[in-house]
mmCIF file of C-alpha atoms in Angstrom:
data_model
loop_
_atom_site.group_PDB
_atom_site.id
_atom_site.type_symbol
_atom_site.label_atom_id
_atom_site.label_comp_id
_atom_site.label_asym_id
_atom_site.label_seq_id
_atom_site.Cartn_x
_atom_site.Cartn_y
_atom_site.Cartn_z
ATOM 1 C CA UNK A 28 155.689 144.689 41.359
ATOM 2 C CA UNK A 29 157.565 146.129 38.266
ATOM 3 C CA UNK A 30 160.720 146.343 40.402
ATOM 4 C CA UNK A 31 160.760 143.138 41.195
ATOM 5 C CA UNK A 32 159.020 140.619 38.760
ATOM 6 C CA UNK A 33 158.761 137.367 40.486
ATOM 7 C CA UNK A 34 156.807 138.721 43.164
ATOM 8 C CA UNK A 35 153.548 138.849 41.199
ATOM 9 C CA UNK A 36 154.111 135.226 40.914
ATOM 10 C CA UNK A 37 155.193 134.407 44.014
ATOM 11 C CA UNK A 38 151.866 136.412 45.332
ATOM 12 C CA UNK A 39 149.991 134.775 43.076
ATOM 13 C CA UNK A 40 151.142 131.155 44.401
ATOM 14 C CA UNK A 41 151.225 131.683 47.596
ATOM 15 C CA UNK A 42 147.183 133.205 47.768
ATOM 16 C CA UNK A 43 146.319 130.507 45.197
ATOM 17 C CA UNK A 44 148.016 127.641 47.839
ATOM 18 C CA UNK A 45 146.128 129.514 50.689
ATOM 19 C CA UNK A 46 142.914 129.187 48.818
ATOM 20 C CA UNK A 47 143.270 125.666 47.913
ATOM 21 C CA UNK A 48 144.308 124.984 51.664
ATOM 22 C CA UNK A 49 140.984 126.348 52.639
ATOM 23 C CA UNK A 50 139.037 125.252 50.341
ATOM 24 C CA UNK A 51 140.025 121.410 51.928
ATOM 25 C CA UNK A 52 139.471 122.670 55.091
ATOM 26 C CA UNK A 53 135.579 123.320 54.293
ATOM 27 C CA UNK A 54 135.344 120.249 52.185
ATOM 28 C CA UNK A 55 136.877 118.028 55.452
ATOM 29 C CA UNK A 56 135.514 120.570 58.364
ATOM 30 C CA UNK A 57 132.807 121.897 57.139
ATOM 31 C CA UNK A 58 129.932 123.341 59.032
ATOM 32 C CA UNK A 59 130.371 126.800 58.539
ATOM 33 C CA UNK A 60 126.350 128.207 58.050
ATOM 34 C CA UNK A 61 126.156 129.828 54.418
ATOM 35 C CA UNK A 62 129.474 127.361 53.532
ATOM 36 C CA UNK A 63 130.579 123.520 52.904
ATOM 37 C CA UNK A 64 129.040 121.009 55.333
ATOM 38 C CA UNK A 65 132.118 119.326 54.666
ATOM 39 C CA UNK A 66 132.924 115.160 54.950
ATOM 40 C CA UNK A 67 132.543 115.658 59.056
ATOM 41 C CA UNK A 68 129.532 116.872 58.761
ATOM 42 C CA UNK A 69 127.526 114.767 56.258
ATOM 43 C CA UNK A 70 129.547 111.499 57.978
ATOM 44 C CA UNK A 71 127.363 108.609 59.925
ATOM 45 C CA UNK A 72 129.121 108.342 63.124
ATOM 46 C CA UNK A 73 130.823 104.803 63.267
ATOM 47 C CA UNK A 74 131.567 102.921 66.393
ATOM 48 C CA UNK A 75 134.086 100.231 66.166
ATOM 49 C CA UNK A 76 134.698 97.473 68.330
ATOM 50 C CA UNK A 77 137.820 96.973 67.615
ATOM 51 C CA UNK A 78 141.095 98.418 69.578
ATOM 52 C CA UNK A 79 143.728 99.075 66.544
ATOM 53 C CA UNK A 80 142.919 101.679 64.044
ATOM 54 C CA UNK A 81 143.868 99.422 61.335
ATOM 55 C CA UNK A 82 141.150 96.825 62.712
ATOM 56 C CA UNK A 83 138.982 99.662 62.808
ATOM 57 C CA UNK A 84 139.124 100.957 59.606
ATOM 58 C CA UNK A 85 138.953 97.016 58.093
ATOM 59 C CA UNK A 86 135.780 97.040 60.326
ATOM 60 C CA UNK A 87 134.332 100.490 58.535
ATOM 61 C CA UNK A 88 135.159 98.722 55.569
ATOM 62 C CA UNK A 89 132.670 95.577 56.027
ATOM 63 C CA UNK A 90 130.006 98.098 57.172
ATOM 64 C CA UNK A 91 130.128 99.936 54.099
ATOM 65 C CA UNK A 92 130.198 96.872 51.925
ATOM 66 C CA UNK A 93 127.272 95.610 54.008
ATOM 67 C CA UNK A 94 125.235 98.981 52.986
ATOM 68 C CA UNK A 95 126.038 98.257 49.787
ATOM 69 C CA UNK A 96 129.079 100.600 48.820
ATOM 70 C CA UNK A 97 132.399 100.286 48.292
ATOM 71 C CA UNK A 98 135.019 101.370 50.074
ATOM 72 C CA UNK A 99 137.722 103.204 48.612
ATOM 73 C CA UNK A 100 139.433 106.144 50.899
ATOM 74 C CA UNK A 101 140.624 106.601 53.818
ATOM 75 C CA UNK A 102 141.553 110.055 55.530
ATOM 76 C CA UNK A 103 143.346 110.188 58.773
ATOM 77 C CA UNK A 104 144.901 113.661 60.029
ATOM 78 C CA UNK A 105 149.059 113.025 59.924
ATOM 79 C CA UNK A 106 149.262 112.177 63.472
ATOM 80 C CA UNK A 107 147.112 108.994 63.387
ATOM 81 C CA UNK A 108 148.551 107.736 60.788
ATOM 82 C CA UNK A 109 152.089 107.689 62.049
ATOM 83 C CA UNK A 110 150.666 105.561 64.491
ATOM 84 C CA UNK A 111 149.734 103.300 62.654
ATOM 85 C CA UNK A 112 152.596 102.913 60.128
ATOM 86 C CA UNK A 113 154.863 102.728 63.088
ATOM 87 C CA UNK A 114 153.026 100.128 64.670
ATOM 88 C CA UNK A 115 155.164 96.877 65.127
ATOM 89 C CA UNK A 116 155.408 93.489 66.182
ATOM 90 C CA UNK A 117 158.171 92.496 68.915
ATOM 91 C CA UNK A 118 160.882 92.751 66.045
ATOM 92 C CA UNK A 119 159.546 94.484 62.863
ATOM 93 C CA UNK A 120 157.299 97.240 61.805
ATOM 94 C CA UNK A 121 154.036 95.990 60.065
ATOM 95 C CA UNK A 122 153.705 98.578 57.498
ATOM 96 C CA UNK A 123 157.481 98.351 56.071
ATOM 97 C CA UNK A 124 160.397 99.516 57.887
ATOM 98 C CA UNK A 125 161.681 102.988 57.937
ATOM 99 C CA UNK A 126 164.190 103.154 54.976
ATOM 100 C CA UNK A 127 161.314 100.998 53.111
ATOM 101 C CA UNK A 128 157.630 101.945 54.325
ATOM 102 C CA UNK A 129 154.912 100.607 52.491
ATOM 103 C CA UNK A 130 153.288 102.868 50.225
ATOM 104 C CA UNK A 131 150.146 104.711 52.165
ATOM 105 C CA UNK A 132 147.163 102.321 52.576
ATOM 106 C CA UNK A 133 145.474 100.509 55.079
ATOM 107 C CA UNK A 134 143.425 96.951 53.971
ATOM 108 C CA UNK A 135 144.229 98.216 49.851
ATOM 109 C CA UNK A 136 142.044 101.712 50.565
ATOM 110 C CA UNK A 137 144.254 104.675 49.921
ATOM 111 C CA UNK A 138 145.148 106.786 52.824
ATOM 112 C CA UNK A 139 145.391 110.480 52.351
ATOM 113 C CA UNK A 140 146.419 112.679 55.742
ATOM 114 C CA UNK A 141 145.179 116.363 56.423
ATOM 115 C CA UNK A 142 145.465 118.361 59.260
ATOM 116 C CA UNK A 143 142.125 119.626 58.603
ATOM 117 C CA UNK A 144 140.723 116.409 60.244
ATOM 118 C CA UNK A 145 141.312 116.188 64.032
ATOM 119 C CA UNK A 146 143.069 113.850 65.576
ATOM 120 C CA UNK A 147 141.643 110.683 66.829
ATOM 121 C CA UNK A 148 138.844 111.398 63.860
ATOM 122 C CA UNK A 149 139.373 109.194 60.882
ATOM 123 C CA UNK A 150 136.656 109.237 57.981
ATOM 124 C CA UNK A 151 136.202 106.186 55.805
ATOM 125 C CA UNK A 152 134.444 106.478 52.834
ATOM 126 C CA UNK A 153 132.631 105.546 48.985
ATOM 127 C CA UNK A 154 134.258 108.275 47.087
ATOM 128 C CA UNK A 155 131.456 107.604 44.448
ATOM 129 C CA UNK A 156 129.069 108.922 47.443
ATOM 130 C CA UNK A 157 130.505 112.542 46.993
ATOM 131 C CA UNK A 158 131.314 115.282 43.809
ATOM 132 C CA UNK A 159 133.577 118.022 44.393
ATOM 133 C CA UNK A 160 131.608 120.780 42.586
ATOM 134 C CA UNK A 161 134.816 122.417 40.923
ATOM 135 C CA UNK A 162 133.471 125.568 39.683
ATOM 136 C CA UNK A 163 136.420 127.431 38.766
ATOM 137 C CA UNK A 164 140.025 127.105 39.712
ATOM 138 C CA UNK A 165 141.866 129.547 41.863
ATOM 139 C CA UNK A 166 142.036 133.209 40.239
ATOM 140 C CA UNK A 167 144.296 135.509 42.028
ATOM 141 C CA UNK A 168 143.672 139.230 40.196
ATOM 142 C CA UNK A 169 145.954 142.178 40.818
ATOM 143 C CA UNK A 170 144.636 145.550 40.792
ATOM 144 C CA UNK A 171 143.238 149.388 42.029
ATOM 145 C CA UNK A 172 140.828 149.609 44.424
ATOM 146 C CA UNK A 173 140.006 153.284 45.387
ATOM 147 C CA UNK A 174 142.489 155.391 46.070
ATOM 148 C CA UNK A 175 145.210 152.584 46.008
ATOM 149 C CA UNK A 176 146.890 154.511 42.697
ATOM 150 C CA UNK A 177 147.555 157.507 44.505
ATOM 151 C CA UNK A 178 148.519 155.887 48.222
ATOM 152 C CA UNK A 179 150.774 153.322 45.601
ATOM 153 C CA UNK A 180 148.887 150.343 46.547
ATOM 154 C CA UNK A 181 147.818 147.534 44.751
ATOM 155 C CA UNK A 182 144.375 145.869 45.816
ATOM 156 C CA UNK A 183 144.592 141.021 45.544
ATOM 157 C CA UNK A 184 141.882 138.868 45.035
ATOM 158 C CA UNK A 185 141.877 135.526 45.145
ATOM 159 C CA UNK A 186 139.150 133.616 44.854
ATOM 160 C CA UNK A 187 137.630 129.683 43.937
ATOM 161 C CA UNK A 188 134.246 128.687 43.233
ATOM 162 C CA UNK A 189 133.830 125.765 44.364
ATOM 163 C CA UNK A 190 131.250 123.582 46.447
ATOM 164 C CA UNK A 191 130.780 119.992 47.821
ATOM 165 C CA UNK A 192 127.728 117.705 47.385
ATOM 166 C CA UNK A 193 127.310 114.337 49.605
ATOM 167 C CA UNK A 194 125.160 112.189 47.816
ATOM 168 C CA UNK A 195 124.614 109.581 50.623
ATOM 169 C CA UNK A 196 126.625 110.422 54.532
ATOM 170 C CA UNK A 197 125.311 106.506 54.445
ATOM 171 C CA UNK A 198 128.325 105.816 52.649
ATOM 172 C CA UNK A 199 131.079 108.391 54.649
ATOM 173 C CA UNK A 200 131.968 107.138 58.346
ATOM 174 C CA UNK A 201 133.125 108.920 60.775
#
């Protein structure tokens, strides 16, 4: 590291992107016993009558309201949503057109896209219905473990501490 000194950071970016990247797997996947639950998890399971995903979600949408909550996200894994943003008329696109799309929402709820959901699984929820318990942010610590100082090694940790609490899986479809 002291021969070349943008590696510590680079190290320290790259573990501290890893452990963000997992840390929003567990909060959308979930289900790991002794872990997150995640949003899949906690989620009522919705079934739509309608065909289009964009009818679908508007449908989620009235059900929520109905309960009593308002909507106000939408996730969609990256795939799903291409479908739907490409999804057109016999001459034009109704979200935009490809030099112009319209910015990412479906029905005026915000549509954020992570691989972490699978595809054909879209999750439409009351944001006030869940906390992200945001413990600490991501530490990444550099140091000797052991024997690491004579076998010139150095020993990284990086670590969050961080949890997720659904308040009501009433008010997160699946």
């Amino acid at each position: 590291l002291e021969d070349v000194p943008m590696l510590s950071n680079y190290v320290q970016g790259l573990l501290g992107y890893g452990v963000q990247l997992k840390l929003e797997q567990l909060i959308v996947g979930g289900n790991t016993p002794g872990s997150i639950q995640g949003l899949i998890a906690e989620a009522t399971v919705f079934v739509p009558t309608a065909a289009k995903a964009a009818d679908q979600i508007s449908e989620a949408q009235a059900t929520l309201a109905g309960e009593g909550w308002t909507a106000g996200l939408v996730i969609l894994n990256p795939g799903d949503w291409h479908k739907i943003r490409t999804e057109r008329s016999t001459t034009a696109y109704f979200a935009g057109t490809w030099n112009e799309p319209a910015t990412p929402n479906v029905w005026g709820l915000p549509i954020v896209t992570t691989p972490s959901l699978p595809a054909g699984t879209g999750i439409v929820m009351a944001p006030a219905a869940v906390a992200i318990l945001d413990r600490a942010q991501a530490t990444v610590m550099l140091g000797f473990d052991s024997d690491d100082f004579t076998r010139n090694l150095l020993t990284v940790l990086c670590e969050v501490r961080a949890g997720f609490a659904a308040i009501s899986g009433g008010a997160i479809l699946k």
